[in-house]
Amino acid sequence: MPYTDPIHETHVSEPGLLVVDVAAADDATALAFQQLLADRWATATAEQTTRDAGQPGVRLRCYLDLRQELTAAAVVGPTMEPTMARS
C-alpha cells in the first residue's frame, strides 16, 4: 500500500484528535470533503492532494480536533443525508 505515511503520536495523543486519510476520484471531491470537515470542526487542512503512481484517484490527509464545542452555525448547518439508489 503506497500511501502509508506514519501517524505521529502528537496527532492522536488525546481523545478527540483524529487523522483522516481521504481517497477520492479527483481533487475537487477530496478537497470538498475536507472543507465539509473544516466547516464543522477545527481542522488542519491539506493544501493539495497527492497521486500514487499506478493507483487510481487522489489522496489527502487532514487532522481534526473534535474537542471543541460546536458553534450554533455548525449545529444548524447543512447535513449530509444518505441517499438510496432507486431502481
PDB file of C-alpha atoms in Angstrom:
ATOM      1  CA  MET A   1       0.000   0.000   0.000  1.00  0.00           C
ATOM      2  CA  PRO A   2       1.858   3.137  -1.182  1.00  0.00           C
ATOM      3  CA  TYR A   3       0.074   5.725   0.999  1.00  0.00           C
ATOM      4  CA  THR A   4       1.273   4.700   4.438  1.00  0.00           C
ATOM      5  CA  ASP A   5       2.882   7.814   5.891  1.00  0.00           C
ATOM      6  CA  PRO A   6       3.279   7.233   9.616  1.00  0.00           C
ATOM      7  CA  ILE A   7       0.853   8.885  12.027  1.00  0.00           C
ATOM      8  CA  HIS A   8       2.775  10.824  14.657  1.00  0.00           C
ATOM      9  CA  GLU A   9       1.865  10.323  18.312  1.00  0.00           C
ATOM     10  CA  THR A  10       1.087  14.031  18.781  1.00  0.00           C
ATOM     11  CA  HIS A  11      -1.707  13.793  16.194  1.00  0.00           C
ATOM     12  CA  VAL A  12      -3.615  11.268  18.330  1.00  0.00           C
ATOM     13  CA  SER A  13      -2.224  11.996  21.794  1.00  0.00           C
ATOM     14  CA  GLU A  14      -5.636  12.761  23.346  1.00  0.00           C
ATOM     15  CA  PRO A  15      -9.225  11.604  22.894  1.00  0.00           C
ATOM     16  CA  GLY A  16     -10.943  13.723  20.248  1.00  0.00           C
ATOM     17  CA  LEU A  17      -7.927  14.078  17.935  1.00  0.00           C
ATOM     18  CA  LEU A  18      -8.160  12.328  14.573  1.00  0.00           C
ATOM     19  CA  VAL A  19      -6.085  11.723  11.480  1.00  0.00           C
ATOM     20  CA  VAL A  20      -8.279  11.402   8.388  1.00  0.00           C
ATOM     21  CA  ASP A  21      -6.910   9.868   5.201  1.00  0.00           C
ATOM     22  CA  VAL A  22      -9.128  10.556   2.202  1.00  0.00           C
ATOM     23  CA  ALA A  23      -9.101   8.756  -1.140  1.00  0.00           C
ATOM     24  CA  ALA A  24     -11.243  10.239  -3.920  1.00  0.00           C
ATOM     25  CA  ALA A  25     -11.675  10.143  -7.673  1.00  0.00           C
ATOM     26  CA  ASP A  26     -10.422  13.709  -8.174  1.00  0.00           C
ATOM     27  CA  ASP A  27      -9.004  16.798  -6.465  1.00  0.00           C
ATOM     28  CA  ALA A  28     -12.323  18.631  -6.309  1.00  0.00           C
ATOM     29  CA  THR A  29     -14.055  15.771  -4.487  1.00  0.00           C
ATOM     30  CA  ALA A  30     -11.262  15.269  -1.941  1.00  0.00           C
ATOM     31  CA  LEU A  31     -10.952  18.994  -1.223  1.00  0.00           C
ATOM     32  CA  ALA A  32     -14.751  19.428  -0.982  1.00  0.00           C
ATOM     33  CA  PHE A  33     -14.938  16.624   1.602  1.00  0.00           C
ATOM     34  CA  GLN A  34     -12.089  18.178   3.547  1.00  0.00           C
ATOM     35  CA  GLN A  35     -13.941  21.522   3.505  1.00  0.00           C
ATOM     36  CA  LEU A  36     -17.060  19.859   4.939  1.00  0.00           C
ATOM     37  CA  LEU A  37     -14.951  18.634   7.848  1.00  0.00           C
ATOM     38  CA  ALA A  38     -13.296  22.038   8.285  1.00  0.00           C
ATOM     39  CA  ASP A  39     -16.692  23.794   8.335  1.00  0.00           C
ATOM     40  CA  ARG A  40     -17.683  21.721  11.370  1.00  0.00           C
ATOM     41  CA  TRP A  41     -14.508  21.040  13.371  1.00  0.00           C
ATOM     42  CA  ALA A  42     -11.071  22.548  13.906  1.00  0.00           C
ATOM     43  CA  THR A  43      -9.112  21.059  11.038  1.00  0.00           C
ATOM     44  CA  ALA A  44      -5.530  21.283   9.842  1.00  0.00           C
ATOM     45  CA  THR A  45      -6.192  21.041   6.126  1.00  0.00           C
ATOM     46  CA  ALA A  46      -4.048  19.868   3.248  1.00  0.00           C
ATOM     47  CA  GLU A  47      -3.349  22.416   0.532  1.00  0.00           C
ATOM     48  CA  GLN A  48      -3.228  19.835  -2.246  1.00  0.00           C
ATOM     49  CA  THR A  49      -3.851  16.189  -2.958  1.00  0.00           C
ATOM     50  CA  THR A  50      -1.274  13.570  -3.879  1.00  0.00           C
ATOM     51  CA  ARG A  51      -1.301  10.859  -6.518  1.00  0.00           C
ATOM     52  CA  ASP A  52       0.294   7.464  -6.063  1.00  0.00           C
ATOM     53  CA  ALA A  53       1.823   6.009  -9.221  1.00  0.00           C
ATOM     54  CA  GLY A  54      -0.229   3.112 -10.501  1.00  0.00           C
ATOM     55  CA  GLN A  55      -3.131   3.810  -8.109  1.00  0.00           C
ATOM     56  CA  PRO A  56      -6.472   5.341  -9.105  1.00  0.00           C
ATOM     57  CA  GLY A  57      -7.642   8.689  -7.775  1.00  0.00           C
ATOM     58  CA  VAL A  58      -6.069  11.133  -5.358  1.00  0.00           C
ATOM     59  CA  ARG A  59      -5.366  11.184  -1.635  1.00  0.00           C
ATOM     60  CA  LEU A  60      -5.035  13.713   1.122  1.00  0.00           C
ATOM     61  CA  ARG A  61      -4.568  13.676   4.883  1.00  0.00           C
ATOM     62  CA  CYS A  62      -6.046  16.155   7.330  1.00  0.00           C
ATOM     63  CA  TYR A  63      -6.126  16.411  11.103  1.00  0.00           C
ATOM     64  CA  LEU A  64      -9.281  17.059  13.157  1.00  0.00           C
ATOM     65  CA  ASP A  65      -9.864  18.207  16.721  1.00  0.00           C
ATOM     66  CA  LEU A  66     -13.311  17.134  17.947  1.00  0.00           C
ATOM     67  CA  ARG A  67     -12.694  18.508  21.460  1.00  0.00           C
ATOM     68  CA  GLN A  68     -14.014  21.961  20.595  1.00  0.00           C
ATOM     69  CA  GLU A  69     -17.648  22.853  21.159  1.00  0.00           C
ATOM     70  CA  LEU A  70     -19.752  23.126  18.019  1.00  0.00           C
ATOM     71  CA  THR A  71     -20.909  26.611  17.119  1.00  0.00           C
ATOM     72  CA  ALA A  72     -24.591  27.367  16.553  1.00  0.00           C
ATOM     73  CA  ALA A  73     -23.897  27.683  12.811  1.00  0.00           C
ATOM     74  CA  ALA A  74     -22.331  24.224  12.728  1.00  0.00           C
ATOM     75  CA  VAL A  75     -25.196  22.654  14.656  1.00  0.00           C
ATOM     76  CA  VAL A  76     -27.913  24.040  12.372  1.00  0.00           C
ATOM     77  CA  GLY A  77     -25.856  23.979   9.186  1.00  0.00           C
ATOM     78  CA  PRO A  78     -26.450  21.675   6.222  1.00  0.00           C
ATOM     79  CA  THR A  79     -26.309  17.953   6.802  1.00  0.00           C
ATOM     80  CA  MET A  80     -25.261  15.141   4.542  1.00  0.00           C
ATOM     81  CA  GLU A  81     -28.209  12.791   4.385  1.00  0.00           C
ATOM     82  CA  PRO A  82     -27.565   9.342   2.943  1.00  0.00           C
ATOM     83  CA  THR A  83     -29.238   8.695  -0.364  1.00  0.00           C
ATOM     84  CA  MET A  84     -30.591   5.411  -1.621  1.00  0.00           C
ATOM     85  CA  ALA A  85     -30.278   4.298  -5.202  1.00  0.00           C
ATOM     86  CA  ARG A  86     -33.621   3.826  -6.898  1.00  0.00           C
ATOM     87  CA  SER A  87     -34.162   1.022  -9.326  1.00  0.00           C
TER      88      SER A  87
END
